[in-house]
Amino acid sequence: MLKIRGLKKKFKNFQVLDGLDMDIEEGALYGFVGPNGAGKTTAIRVITGLLRPDGGTVEIGGRDAFAYREQVKQEFGYVPDEFGMYDNLKVREYMEFFASCYGLDGLVARNRCMELLEQMKLLDKEDDYVDSLSRGIKQRLCLARAMIHDPRFLVLDEPTSGMDPRVRMEFTEILREMCAEGKTILISSHILSELSRMCTDIGIIDAGKIVLSGSMSEILRKVNDSNPLRIRLCGEREAAVDVLKEDRRVQTITIRDGDIVVNFHGDQTAEAELLARLIACGARINGFFREQGDLESVFMQLTNHEFQKVVFHSEE
Amino acid sequence: MRSNPVYRRERAVRARSLRIPLIVFVFNGLLAAVALLGMYSAVEHVKASSFIQYSNFLQLYVFVVTLEFLMLIFIMPALTSGSISGERERRTLELLFTTRMPPSKIVTGKLCSAFGQLFLLIVSSFPVVVLTFVYGSMSVQDIGLLFLCYVTAALLTGGIGILFSCLMRRSTLANVCTYGVLLLLMAGTYMLNVFLYGISRTKADSMLPVAGQLRPAADSGAAVYLLLLNPGTTFIEILGSQAVGSVDGMLISSFLGNRPLNVVTGNWILVSLGVQLLLAVCLIWGAILLLKRRE
């Protein structure tokens, strides 16, 4: 559905997008993640045609997004990070206004608006003024607005920021339903746990480039090998810590919930060696395992630019 | 225009807002107060002196239509200069850019909406203007010319407003720039002519009379043609042709000296209306192009 190649964008001396490549398959719910200033919003603004890139190509639905701008506009719906509301319009009027912006008028527009308001559970709000709505309802309205012309592709820029957990859950459910209906969704967010639960695919952007991309399960499997080792001990742990400090494959050592958590770079053989050395030094080990990966740990690993030294740190 | 979504939205919002009835009320209330007080004063003068001075009613007409013109000149920029920048501030402009609506429809929708409000003001003020015709009247042509002058001035000032609204990110800045340019266009071009005329007059006065030759009359030179852009000058010319003697000192002829009339100076009203309409079209076109570039 979306194919980006070598996208570049520079603001003054700051290279925001530096050869961004990205692919989103049809029907995917793609989480777009990155630290602040990584280029997420700029990339989204280029995809939606609000910014001209300095170089590179964007294809939506197989069409060049800049050469066929008018046709491509029909293909996507956009929900920006700030809603963009006409406060002095009623919910129905707001929807009908955007319907007419896509050339839908009369009964067709009215029926489409009602259909979407029902889908977003906003039918009881149709005669309310937009400025009287809560943030969560405004966001649902904004999503309904983006769907007014029945696009195949939805672009959402941090849609759940500032929402309480319940509203976020409801919103996530709506997105899942849409995805099940065959829509392709690109969603950027900072709430990684939420993305990991909802998305089928993920792309991590850093310094204007995609540093990791693929299906959610595939990424988690890949990063599990680089997840911290958790060592559970009975009794004294000083000797074990000394052994760990001496090992050059150990990057960080943290004491968490009584366990030693170690960032250890090595395969299963190296893990076995380490275990043997720990036992040899007299440590009484009753647990030695890799922590299960989550999106947050992947994100932290990929976007941490500072060289990590071997440190001993206790969280207790 | 009814198919323009921006225009329809603005009209719907305007229809339920108290702002427009309030503006119409204040605008016509002021005009009516001036007209009725003027009439009362003229009638009282007739009662006291048993002498009907018809020029009083002419002056009253001049006063009412001038007040109307000034109000229009100041209201139109206020309605247009915040229109596009306001959309940008609300973050709705970029949403419109992602729809299939072309920038030309956004600009024309906003302009027509402001123009519609102004048209309402002009039409609603007709009964008050007609009050001044109780002791006289004017031809349909004269009314038509005055109406055309109002429309042209509204388009020109609206064009300036909408251009700055597309150019500036903030409505406040767009407002300041619009009124700045308007001041330059109206007072600036006029004051330049007054200044150049003053210099020319000083020069002419200092020349020694030569036997058998007429002393050259003072004029403002080629700068007089800048006044073609000034809607105020066109309005004064129209008033000068309708109420002879009421605005004599401010007419173009006072800046022309004894230069012979040419096609432009001989048909000043029509030429200046044409120039201003052309300028308005250019400004509106410029606003559309600016918005297209930012799309």
XYZ file of N, CA and C in Angstrom, chain A residues 45 48 50 69-70 73-74 78 80-86 88-89 93 97-98 100-102 105 129 145, chain B residues 3 5-6 8-9 12-13 16 87 89-102 110 294-295:
156
model
N 4.037 13.875 7.259
C 3.629 15.057 6.490
C 4.036 14.927 5.016
N 1.532 12.433 3.442
C 0.203 13.013 3.189
C 0.266 14.193 2.216
N 1.747 17.077 2.611
C 1.787 18.411 3.220
C 3.191 19.004 3.168
N -1.122 13.478 -7.326
C -1.540 13.990 -6.021
C -3.056 13.913 -5.819
N -3.804 14.359 -6.826
C -5.264 14.414 -6.681
C -5.868 13.013 -6.517
N -4.989 11.529 -3.104
C -5.758 12.102 -1.983
C -6.991 11.246 -1.660
N -7.524 10.602 -2.684
C -8.697 9.767 -2.490
C -8.345 8.466 -1.761
N -6.264 11.247 6.819
C -5.191 11.704 7.702
C -5.752 12.222 9.024
N -4.200 14.191 12.112
C -2.973 14.821 12.612
C -2.861 14.747 14.132
N -1.689 15.128 14.636
C -1.495 15.075 16.089
C -2.361 16.106 16.803
N -2.635 17.231 16.141
C -3.617 18.188 16.693
C -4.858 18.084 15.822
N -6.038 18.013 16.470
C -7.226 17.588 15.745
C -7.608 18.450 14.540
N -7.570 19.767 14.687
C -8.052 20.622 13.604
C -9.562 20.571 13.544
N -10.175 21.320 14.454
C -11.640 21.282 14.567
C -12.245 22.664 14.298
N -13.447 22.652 13.761
C -14.221 23.897 13.659
C -15.165 23.895 14.848
N -17.249 25.933 16.013
C -18.603 26.478 15.902
C -19.502 25.656 14.986
N -19.059 24.440 14.660
C -19.906 23.536 13.862
C -20.426 22.410 14.754
N -22.538 18.613 11.026
C -22.110 19.627 10.052
C -20.620 19.480 9.720
N -19.324 18.785 6.101
C -18.415 19.744 5.456
C -17.255 18.995 4.791
N -16.647 18.076 5.523
C -15.518 17.337 4.941
C -15.984 16.384 3.836
N -18.287 17.135 1.732
C -18.391 17.972 0.531
C -17.011 18.354 -0.010
N -15.996 18.366 0.873
C -14.631 18.638 0.398
C -14.128 17.514 -0.505
N -14.729 16.338 -0.355
C -14.362 15.210 -1.229
C -15.403 15.016 -2.333
N -22.108 14.974 -1.646
C -23.146 15.920 -1.242
C -24.479 15.223 -1.062
N -22.242 20.615 19.585
C -21.181 21.435 18.997
C -19.829 20.774 19.261
N -13.928 11.557 10.463
C -13.721 12.546 9.394
C -12.716 12.040 8.362
N -22.062 25.683 -4.369
C -21.432 24.361 -4.308
C -20.077 24.420 -3.617
N -17.881 24.315 -0.616
C -18.081 23.885 0.786
C -17.661 24.939 1.807
N -16.568 25.665 1.518
C -16.086 26.682 2.465
C -17.137 27.785 2.606
N -20.344 27.543 1.990
C -21.548 27.017 2.665
C -21.339 26.908 4.166
N -20.113 26.491 4.555
C -19.827 26.367 5.987
C -19.853 27.735 6.666
N -23.349 28.978 7.005
C -24.090 28.279 8.064
C -23.697 28.812 9.437
N -22.395 29.033 9.625
C -21.913 29.530 10.923
C -22.411 30.956 11.145
N -26.154 31.573 12.258
C -26.614 31.413 13.644
C -25.808 32.258 14.626
N -7.545 29.641 9.649
C -7.603 28.192 9.361
C -6.262 27.550 9.717
N -4.097 28.684 11.946
C -3.953 28.679 13.411
C -4.762 27.550 14.053
N -5.921 27.272 13.472
C -6.773 26.187 14.013
C -6.272 24.820 13.581
N -5.283 24.790 12.698
C -4.714 23.565 12.116
C -5.723 22.859 11.216
N -6.676 23.610 10.673
C -7.642 22.987 9.766
C -7.222 23.160 8.307
N -6.296 24.091 8.064
C -5.876 24.332 6.683
C -5.206 23.094 6.095
N -4.372 22.433 6.898
C -3.684 21.259 6.363
C -4.648 20.097 6.150
N -5.720 20.074 6.947
C -6.743 19.050 6.706
C -7.421 19.311 5.362
N -7.677 20.592 5.090
C -8.298 20.941 3.807
C -7.359 20.592 2.652
N -6.054 20.783 2.879
C -5.078 20.460 1.832
C -5.049 18.961 1.516
N -5.397 18.134 2.511
C -5.379 16.694 2.235
C -6.670 16.231 1.560
N -7.668 17.117 1.487
C -8.904 16.751 0.783
C -8.752 17.093 -0.705
N -9.799 16.846 -1.451
C -9.717 17.100 -2.895
C -10.141 18.518 -3.264
N -10.337 19.355 -2.262
C -10.759 20.725 -2.553
C -9.556 21.567 -2.984
N -9.636 22.206 -4.164
C -8.489 22.999 -4.620
C -8.354 24.309 -3.838
N -13.859 31.868 0.985
C -13.642 32.842 2.068
C -14.011 34.246 1.593
N 1.845 26.453 -1.038
C 1.968 25.949 0.338
C 1.243 24.633 0.527
N 0.432 24.281 -0.460
C -0.347 23.048 -0.336
C 0.577 21.832 -0.271
